[in-house]
PDB file of C-alpha atoms and ligand atoms in Angstrom:
ATOM      1  CA  MET A   1     -28.664   5.527   6.770  1.00  0.00           C
ATOM      2  CA  SER A   2     -26.439   2.912   5.193  1.00  0.00           C
ATOM      3  CA  LEU A   3     -23.705   0.600   6.418  1.00  0.00           C
ATOM      4  CA  LEU A   4     -21.083  -1.263   4.405  1.00  0.00           C
ATOM      5  CA  PHE A   5     -19.535  -4.643   5.216  1.00  0.00           C
ATOM      6  CA  ILE A   6     -16.393  -5.969   3.540  1.00  0.00           C
ATOM      7  CA  SER A   7     -13.754  -8.589   4.306  1.00  0.00           C
ATOM      8  CA  ASP A   8     -10.857 -10.537   2.830  1.00  0.00           C
ATOM      9  CA  LEU A   9      -9.209  -7.716   0.928  1.00  0.00           C
ATOM     10  CA  HIS A  10      -5.825  -9.373   1.514  1.00  0.00           C
ATOM     11  CA  LEU A  11      -4.062  -6.099   0.730  1.00  0.00           C
ATOM     12  CA  ASP A  12      -0.373  -6.441  -0.008  1.00  0.00           C
ATOM     13  CA  ALA A  13       2.258  -4.973  -2.339  1.00  0.00           C
ATOM     14  CA  ALA A  14       1.850  -8.177  -4.396  1.00  0.00           C
ATOM     15  CA  TYR A  15      -1.747  -7.143  -5.309  1.00  0.00           C
ATOM     16  CA  PRO A  16      -1.513  -3.525  -6.521  1.00  0.00           C
ATOM     17  CA  ALA A  17      -4.876  -3.607  -8.353  1.00  0.00           C
ATOM     18  CA  ALA A  18      -6.716  -4.621  -5.155  1.00  0.00           C
ATOM     19  CA  CYS A  19      -4.903  -1.875  -3.218  1.00  0.00           C
ATOM     20  CA  ALA A  20      -5.859   0.738  -5.831  1.00  0.00           C
ATOM     21  CA  GLN A  21      -9.488  -0.421  -5.901  1.00  0.00           C
ATOM     22  CA  PHE A  22      -9.729  -0.306  -2.115  1.00  0.00           C
ATOM     23  CA  SER A  23      -8.207   3.169  -2.000  1.00  0.00           C
ATOM     24  CA  ALA A  24     -10.783   4.380  -4.561  1.00  0.00           C
ATOM     25  CA  PHE A  25     -13.572   2.663  -2.575  1.00  0.00           C
ATOM     26  CA  LEU A  26     -12.531   4.534   0.588  1.00  0.00           C
ATOM     27  CA  ARG A  27     -12.561   7.853  -1.293  1.00  0.00           C
ATOM     28  CA  GLY A  28     -15.853   7.051  -3.038  1.00  0.00           C
ATOM     29  CA  ALA A  29     -18.657   4.730  -1.900  1.00  0.00           C
ATOM     30  CA  ALA A  30     -17.420   4.458   1.695  1.00  0.00           C
ATOM     31  CA  ARG A  31     -17.787   8.233   2.218  1.00  0.00           C
ATOM     32  CA  GLU A  32     -21.542   7.969   1.634  1.00  0.00           C
ATOM     33  CA  ALA A  33     -21.961   5.386   4.411  1.00  0.00           C
ATOM     34  CA  GLU A  34     -22.491   5.980   8.101  1.00  0.00           C
ATOM     35  CA  ALA A  35     -20.084   3.188   8.979  1.00  0.00           C
ATOM     36  CA  LEU A  36     -17.783   0.663   7.362  1.00  0.00           C
ATOM     37  CA  TYR A  37     -17.285  -2.780   8.916  1.00  0.00           C
ATOM     38  CA  ILE A  38     -14.188  -4.737   7.871  1.00  0.00           C
ATOM     39  CA  LEU A  39     -14.660  -8.354   8.970  1.00  0.00           C
ATOM     40  CA  GLY A  40     -11.061  -9.509   8.898  1.00  0.00           C
ATOM     41  CA  ASP A  41      -8.173 -10.120   6.509  1.00  0.00           C
ATOM     42  CA  LEU A  42      -7.903  -6.502   5.435  1.00  0.00           C
ATOM     43  CA  PHE A  43      -4.217  -7.320   5.036  1.00  0.00           C
ATOM     44  CA  GLU A  44      -2.611 -10.391   3.544  1.00  0.00           C
ATOM     45  CA  LEU A  45      -0.134 -10.281   6.420  1.00  0.00           C
ATOM     46  CA  TRP A  46       0.247  -8.190   9.547  1.00  0.00           C
ATOM     47  CA  VAL A  47       3.268  -8.995  11.684  1.00  0.00           C
ATOM     48  CA  GLY A  48       2.942  -6.136  14.171  1.00  0.00           C
ATOM     49  CA  ASP A  49       1.919  -2.498  14.396  1.00  0.00           C
ATOM     50  CA  ASP A  50       5.598  -1.467  14.051  1.00  0.00           C
ATOM     51  CA  ASP A  51       5.714  -2.793  10.457  1.00  0.00           C
ATOM     52  CA  ASP A  52       7.020   0.037   8.209  1.00  0.00           C
ATOM     53  CA  ASP A  53       5.808  -1.457   4.915  1.00  0.00           C
ATOM     54  CA  PRO A  54       4.717   1.520   2.722  1.00  0.00           C
ATOM     55  CA  VAL A  55       1.698  -0.223   1.165  1.00  0.00           C
ATOM     56  CA  ARG A  56       0.254  -1.058   4.589  1.00  0.00           C
ATOM     57  CA  ALA A  57       1.013   2.503   5.781  1.00  0.00           C
ATOM     58  CA  ALA A  58      -0.856   3.932   2.772  1.00  0.00           C
ATOM     59  CA  VAL A  59      -3.915   1.812   3.633  1.00  0.00           C
ATOM     60  CA  CYS A  60      -3.842   3.162   7.208  1.00  0.00           C
ATOM     61  CA  ALA A  61      -3.621   6.732   5.882  1.00  0.00           C
ATOM     62  CA  ASP A  62      -6.621   6.169   3.576  1.00  0.00           C
ATOM     63  CA  LEU A  63      -8.655   4.686   6.449  1.00  0.00           C
ATOM     64  CA  SER A  64      -7.719   7.609   8.661  1.00  0.00           C
ATOM     65  CA  ALA A  65      -8.883  10.060   5.974  1.00  0.00           C
ATOM     66  CA  LEU A  66     -12.205   8.190   5.749  1.00  0.00           C
ATOM     67  CA  THR A  67     -12.831   8.314   9.496  1.00  0.00           C
ATOM     68  CA  ARG A  68     -11.859  12.006   9.629  1.00  0.00           C
ATOM     69  CA  ALA A  69     -14.377  12.640   6.827  1.00  0.00           C
ATOM     70  CA  GLY A  70     -17.102  11.226   9.094  1.00  0.00           C
ATOM     71  CA  THR A  71     -17.514   7.518   8.288  1.00  0.00           C
ATOM     72  CA  ALA A  72     -16.915   5.348  11.354  1.00  0.00           C
ATOM     73  CA  CYS A  73     -14.732   2.335  10.644  1.00  0.00           C
ATOM     74  CA  HIS A  74     -14.833  -0.907  12.646  1.00  0.00           C
ATOM     75  CA  ILE A  75     -12.419  -3.749  12.041  1.00  0.00           C
ATOM     76  CA  MET A  76     -12.204  -7.348  13.178  1.00  0.00           C
ATOM     77  CA  HIS A  77      -9.160  -9.600  13.132  1.00  0.00           C
ATOM     78  CA  GLY A  78      -8.893 -12.198  10.371  1.00  0.00           C
ATOM     79  CA  ASN A  79      -6.603 -15.200  10.330  1.00  0.00           C
ATOM     80  CA  ARG A  80      -4.006 -13.192   8.368  1.00  0.00           C
ATOM     81  CA  ASP A  81      -4.044  -9.966  10.358  1.00  0.00           C
ATOM     82  CA  PHE A  82      -4.907 -11.090  13.888  1.00  0.00           C
ATOM     83  CA  LEU A  83      -2.009  -9.001  15.239  1.00  0.00           C
ATOM     84  CA  LEU A  84      -3.657  -5.675  14.374  1.00  0.00           C
ATOM     85  CA  GLY A  85      -3.356  -3.750  17.630  1.00  0.00           C
ATOM     86  CA  GLU A  86      -3.885  -0.427  19.335  1.00  0.00           C
ATOM     87  CA  ARG A  87      -1.196   1.421  17.375  1.00  0.00           C
ATOM     88  CA  PHE A  88      -2.833   0.354  14.139  1.00  0.00           C
ATOM     89  CA  ALA A  89      -6.202   1.493  15.522  1.00  0.00           C
ATOM     90  CA  ALA A  90      -4.788   4.909  16.429  1.00  0.00           C
ATOM     91  CA  ALA A  91      -3.056   5.348  13.052  1.00  0.00           C
ATOM     92  CA  SER A  92      -6.081   4.310  10.994  1.00  0.00           C
ATOM     93  CA  GLY A  93      -8.898   5.736  13.128  1.00  0.00           C
ATOM     94  CA  CYS A  94     -10.498   2.256  13.128  1.00  0.00           C
ATOM     95  CA  GLN A  95     -12.115   0.678  16.157  1.00  0.00           C
ATOM     96  CA  LEU A  96     -11.177  -2.945  16.824  1.00  0.00           C
ATOM     97  CA  LEU A  97     -14.088  -5.363  17.187  1.00  0.00           C
ATOM     98  CA  THR A  98     -14.043  -8.654  19.061  1.00  0.00           C
ATOM     99  CA  ASP A  99     -14.871 -11.780  17.055  1.00  0.00           C
ATOM    100  CA  PRO A 100     -17.761 -12.601  17.124  1.00  0.00           C
ATOM    101  CA  VAL A 101     -19.773  -9.480  17.894  1.00  0.00           C
ATOM    102  CA  ALA A 102     -23.519  -8.816  17.774  1.00  0.00           C
ATOM    103  CA  LEU A 103     -24.835  -5.605  16.249  1.00  0.00           C
ATOM    104  CA  GLU A 104     -28.340  -4.156  16.626  1.00  0.00           C
ATOM    105  CA  LEU A 105     -29.498  -2.945  13.214  1.00  0.00           C
ATOM    106  CA  GLY A 106     -32.900  -1.330  13.566  1.00  0.00           C
ATOM    107  CA  ASP A 107     -34.996  -4.023  15.268  1.00  0.00           C
ATOM    108  CA  GLU A 108     -32.730  -6.832  14.069  1.00  0.00           C
ATOM    109  CA  ARG A 109     -29.761  -8.452  15.804  1.00  0.00           C
ATOM    110  CA  VAL A 110     -26.953  -9.325  13.416  1.00  0.00           C
ATOM    111  CA  LEU A 111     -23.947 -11.456  14.265  1.00  0.00           C
ATOM    112  CA  LEU A 112     -20.604 -10.519  12.702  1.00  0.00           C
ATOM    113  CA  THR A 113     -17.632 -12.868  12.563  1.00  0.00           C
ATOM    114  CA  HIS A 114     -14.601 -13.341  10.349  1.00  0.00           C
ATOM    115  CA  GLY A 115     -15.673 -16.925   9.681  1.00  0.00           C
ATOM    116  CA  ASP A 116     -12.613 -19.034  10.480  1.00  0.00           C
ATOM    117  CA  LEU A 117     -14.070 -19.992  13.883  1.00  0.00           C
ATOM    118  CA  LEU A 118     -17.023 -21.551  12.046  1.00  0.00           C
ATOM    119  CA  CYS A 119     -14.777 -23.877   9.998  1.00  0.00           C
ATOM    120  CA  ARG A 120     -14.785 -26.368  12.839  1.00  0.00           C
ATOM    121  CA  GLU A 121     -14.088 -29.452  10.722  1.00  0.00           C
ATOM    122  CA  ASP A 122     -10.576 -28.207   9.999  1.00  0.00           C
ATOM    123  CA  ARG A 123      -9.146 -29.360  13.326  1.00  0.00           C
ATOM    124  CA  PRO A 124      -5.420 -28.743  12.588  1.00  0.00           C
ATOM    125  CA  TYR A 125      -6.277 -25.143  11.705  1.00  0.00           C
ATOM    126  CA  GLN A 126      -8.351 -24.645  14.865  1.00  0.00           C
ATOM    127  CA  GLN A 127      -5.440 -25.896  16.980  1.00  0.00           C
ATOM    128  CA  LEU A 128      -3.063 -23.492  15.266  1.00  0.00           C
ATOM    129  CA  ARG A 129      -5.571 -20.669  15.684  1.00  0.00           C
ATOM    130  CA  ALA A 130      -5.889 -21.300  19.419  1.00  0.00           C
ATOM    131  CA  GLN A 131      -2.098 -21.248  19.763  1.00  0.00           C
ATOM    132  CA  VAL A 132      -1.442 -17.983  17.925  1.00  0.00           C
ATOM    133  CA  ARG A 133      -4.268 -16.162  19.695  1.00  0.00           C
ATOM    134  CA  ARG A 134      -2.702 -16.742  23.127  1.00  0.00           C
ATOM    135  CA  PRO A 135      -1.356 -13.486  24.625  1.00  0.00           C
ATOM    136  CA  ASN A 136       1.923 -15.205  25.617  1.00  0.00           C
ATOM    137  CA  TRP A 137       2.537 -16.490  22.099  1.00  0.00           C
ATOM    138  CA  GLN A 138       1.814 -13.036  20.680  1.00  0.00           C
ATOM    139  CA  ARG A 139       4.113 -11.258  23.149  1.00  0.00           C
ATOM    140  CA  ARG A 140       6.982 -13.601  22.270  1.00  0.00           C
ATOM    141  CA  PHE A 141       6.349 -13.250  18.520  1.00  0.00           C
ATOM    142  CA  LEU A 142       6.157  -9.449  18.663  1.00  0.00           C
ATOM    143  CA  ARG A 143       9.550  -9.285  20.423  1.00  0.00           C
ATOM    144  CA  LEU A 144      11.247 -10.888  17.401  1.00  0.00           C
ATOM    145  CA  PRO A 145      12.952  -8.591  14.862  1.00  0.00           C
ATOM    146  CA  LEU A 146      10.641  -7.374  12.080  1.00  0.00           C
ATOM    147  CA  ALA A 147      12.581  -9.267   9.384  1.00  0.00           C
ATOM    148  CA  THR A 148      12.249 -12.532  11.358  1.00  0.00           C
ATOM    149  CA  ARG A 149       8.520 -11.977  11.847  1.00  0.00           C
ATOM    150  CA  ARG A 150       8.054 -11.343   8.120  1.00  0.00           C
ATOM    151  CA  MET A 151       9.978 -14.501   7.274  1.00  0.00           C
ATOM    152  CA  LEU A 152       7.963 -16.606   9.730  1.00  0.00           C
ATOM    153  CA  ALA A 153       4.658 -15.158   8.508  1.00  0.00           C
ATOM    154  CA  GLY A 154       5.610 -15.913   4.878  1.00  0.00           C
ATOM    155  CA  ALA A 155       6.477 -19.499   5.814  1.00  0.00           C
ATOM    156  CA  ALA A 156       3.193 -19.848   7.734  1.00  0.00           C
ATOM    157  CA  ARG A 157       1.270 -18.582   4.707  1.00  0.00           C
ATOM    158  CA  SER A 158       2.930 -21.148   2.409  1.00  0.00           C
ATOM    159  CA  GLY A 159       2.213 -23.889   4.963  1.00  0.00           C
ATOM    160  CA  SER A 160      -1.420 -22.807   5.169  1.00  0.00           C
ATOM    161  CA  GLN A 161      -1.761 -22.827   1.359  1.00  0.00           C
ATOM    162  CA  ARG A 162      -0.354 -26.382   1.214  1.00  0.00           C
ATOM    163  CA  HIS A 163      -2.773 -27.414   3.976  1.00  0.00           C
ATOM    164  CA  MET A 164      -5.766 -25.847   2.152  1.00  0.00           C
ATOM    165  CA  ASN A 165      -4.807 -27.515  -1.147  1.00  0.00           C
ATOM    166  CA  ARG A 166      -5.064 -30.903   0.543  1.00  0.00           C
ATOM    167  CA  LEU A 167      -8.492 -30.287   2.086  1.00  0.00           C
ATOM    168  CA  PRO A 168     -11.796 -31.357   0.518  1.00  0.00           C
ATOM    169  CA  PRO A 169     -14.011 -28.304  -0.241  1.00  0.00           C
ATOM    170  CA  GLN A 170     -16.602 -29.024   2.480  1.00  0.00           C
ATOM    171  CA  ILE A 171     -13.913 -28.977   5.192  1.00  0.00           C
ATOM    172  CA  MET A 172     -12.891 -25.467   4.085  1.00  0.00           C
ATOM    173  CA  ASP A 173     -16.462 -24.201   4.387  1.00  0.00           C
ATOM    174  CA  VAL A 174     -18.315 -23.303   7.570  1.00  0.00           C
ATOM    175  CA  SER A 175     -19.872 -26.077   9.616  1.00  0.00           C
ATOM    176  CA  PRO A 176     -23.701 -25.771   9.678  1.00  0.00           C
ATOM    177  CA  ASP A 177     -23.706 -26.839  13.349  1.00  0.00           C
ATOM    178  CA  ALA A 178     -21.249 -24.087  14.253  1.00  0.00           C
ATOM    179  CA  VAL A 179     -23.411 -21.533  12.409  1.00  0.00           C
ATOM    180  CA  SER A 180     -26.578 -22.631  14.260  1.00  0.00           C
ATOM    181  CA  ALA A 181     -24.820 -22.677  17.633  1.00  0.00           C
ATOM    182  CA  ALA A 182     -23.368 -19.184  17.177  1.00  0.00           C
ATOM    183  CA  MET A 183     -26.736 -17.771  16.107  1.00  0.00           C
ATOM    184  CA  ARG A 184     -28.652 -19.491  18.932  1.00  0.00           C
ATOM    185  CA  ALA A 185     -26.141 -18.256  21.527  1.00  0.00           C
ATOM    186  CA  THR A 186     -26.708 -14.635  20.540  1.00  0.00           C
ATOM    187  CA  GLY A 187     -30.310 -14.697  19.322  1.00  0.00           C
ATOM    188  CA  ALA A 188     -29.228 -13.334  15.929  1.00  0.00           C
ATOM    189  CA  ARG A 189     -31.248 -14.284  12.843  1.00  0.00           C
ATOM    190  CA  THR A 190     -28.680 -12.880  10.426  1.00  0.00           C
ATOM    191  CA  LEU A 191     -25.018 -13.857  10.315  1.00  0.00           C
ATOM    192  CA  ILE A 192     -22.460 -11.980   8.226  1.00  0.00           C
ATOM    193  CA  HIS A 193     -18.997 -13.435   7.667  1.00  0.00           C
ATOM    194  CA  GLY A 194     -16.132 -13.712   5.199  1.00  0.00           C
ATOM    195  CA  HIS A 195     -13.080 -15.980   5.165  1.00  0.00           C
ATOM    196  CA  THR A 196     -14.393 -18.710   2.847  1.00  0.00           C
ATOM    197  CA  HIS A 197     -14.297 -16.485  -0.283  1.00  0.00           C
ATOM    198  CA  ARG A 198     -17.692 -17.889  -1.351  1.00  0.00           C
ATOM    199  CA  PRO A 199     -19.940 -14.813  -1.571  1.00  0.00           C
ATOM    200  CA  GLY A 200     -23.661 -15.431  -1.345  1.00  0.00           C
ATOM    201  CA  ILE A 201     -26.837 -15.061   0.698  1.00  0.00           C
ATOM    202  CA  HIS A 202     -28.158 -18.303   2.192  1.00  0.00           C
ATOM    203  CA  ASP A 203     -31.707 -18.372   3.598  1.00  0.00           C
ATOM    204  CA  PHE A 204     -32.514 -21.230   5.948  1.00  0.00           C
ATOM    205  CA  GLN A 205     -34.681 -22.238   8.885  1.00  0.00           C
ATOM    206  CA  LEU A 206     -33.293 -22.134  12.400  1.00  0.00           C
ATOM    207  CA  ASP A 207     -35.573 -23.639  15.074  1.00  0.00           C
ATOM    208  CA  GLY A 208     -38.597 -23.046  12.818  1.00  0.00           C
ATOM    209  CA  ARG A 209     -37.814 -19.413  12.075  1.00  0.00           C
ATOM    210  CA  ASP A 210     -36.319 -17.644   9.075  1.00  0.00           C
ATOM    211  CA  ALA A 211     -32.587 -17.074   9.285  1.00  0.00           C
ATOM    212  CA  ARG A 212     -29.898 -16.045   6.838  1.00  0.00           C
ATOM    213  CA  ARG A 213     -26.161 -16.249   6.406  1.00  0.00           C
ATOM    214  CA  ILE A 214     -24.484 -13.644   4.238  1.00  0.00           C
ATOM    215  CA  VAL A 215     -20.976 -14.420   2.983  1.00  0.00           C
ATOM    216  CA  LEU A 216     -18.701 -11.621   1.805  1.00  0.00           C
ATOM    217  CA  GLY A 217     -16.345 -12.201  -1.104  1.00  0.00           C
ATOM    218  CA  ALA A 218     -12.585 -11.722  -1.394  1.00  0.00           C
ATOM    219  CA  TRP A 219     -10.980  -8.838  -3.282  1.00  0.00           C
ATOM    220  CA  TYR A 220      -8.293 -10.768  -5.179  1.00  0.00           C
ATOM    221  CA  GLU A 221      -9.968 -10.361  -8.597  1.00  0.00           C
ATOM    222  CA  GLN A 222     -12.788  -7.861  -7.924  1.00  0.00           C
ATOM    223  CA  GLY A 223     -14.353  -6.052  -5.006  1.00  0.00           C
ATOM    224  CA  SER A 224     -17.186  -7.413  -2.863  1.00  0.00           C
ATOM    225  CA  CYS A 225     -19.331  -5.337  -0.544  1.00  0.00           C
ATOM    226  CA  LEU A 226     -22.541  -5.839   1.406  1.00  0.00           C
ATOM    227  CA  LYS A 227     -24.655  -2.712   1.679  1.00  0.00           C
ATOM    228  CA  TRP A 228     -27.268  -2.450   4.441  1.00  0.00           C
ATOM    229  CA  SER A 229     -29.762   0.327   3.982  1.00  0.00           C
ATOM    230  CA  ASN A 230     -32.948   0.753   6.030  1.00  0.00           C
ATOM    231  CA  GLY A 231     -33.352  -2.947   6.735  1.00  0.00           C
ATOM    232  CA  SER A 232     -32.476  -4.402   3.355  1.00  0.00           C
ATOM    233  CA  TYR A 233     -29.258  -6.033   2.197  1.00  0.00           C
ATOM    234  CA  GLU A 234     -27.549  -5.899  -1.157  1.00  0.00           C
ATOM    235  CA  LEU A 235     -24.459  -7.996  -1.858  1.00  0.00           C
ATOM    236  CA  GLN A 236     -22.529  -6.117  -4.522  1.00  0.00           C
ATOM    237  CA  THR A 237     -19.712  -7.158  -6.822  1.00  0.00           C
ATOM    238  CA  LEU A 238     -17.438  -4.191  -7.488  1.00  0.00           C
ATOM    239  CA  ALA A 239     -15.942  -4.382 -10.964  1.00  0.00           C
ATOM    240  CA  ARG A 240     -12.260  -3.577 -11.275  1.00  0.00           C
ATOM    241  CA  THR A 241     -11.739  -0.918 -13.900  1.00  0.00           C
ATOM    242  CA  GLY A 242      -8.150   0.194 -13.342  1.00  0.00           C
ATOM    243  CA  PRO A 243      -5.026  -1.436 -14.817  1.00  0.00           C
ATOM    244  CA  GLU A 244      -4.061  -4.846 -13.451  1.00  0.00           C
TER     245      GLU A 244
HETATM  246 MN1  LIG B 301      -9.618 -15.475   6.493  1.00  0.00          MN
END
């Protein structure tokens, strides 16, 4: 049995090569897996399940075809697509996961999270995150016309890019204390997350025992996928072969 973990695809009409690679991945490697876990930021933007953007609709159709072919698909909100809701889940066949969530893999407990919650040193971002995750804020936002929501989301993305450009690199990475606290709270010895776009496997000691943090990469320039098969992990870079 094998499971696949991906995140930070940031799919959008502006990145046609990433969209094409993801579509091919869903028709190829993903079909061989028992389940696919998408740990947030599947989409560059998601302003509501009523969005009629054709690129986003095509992604939903591809996911639906995958789940109908027998691969379960689980998806977590990222900071870009935290408004993915029940209509999206129905259209795509995906099951929405809470963030964080613990998964029992064989005899191992694994903690899955998008990763933005672990970037605790970025206080302005954490305040913004808390605000936009409130049900009241989301209800008000989702009542706005689609064009207004798209405009606001575009402005928020530009603001976030300006904010990130001003931050020192260590502030944009996860806080080691937040990682330890999350793992202790759940008893997990393995943590899998995305968000930071710094793929890698980090072995460390937590309370005198072996622990590891696996970071998934973004799909802007190439694919990134973690394959779990019978207890072992392989972090794969997926070369992009199609036209840019
Ligand atoms: Mn993210």
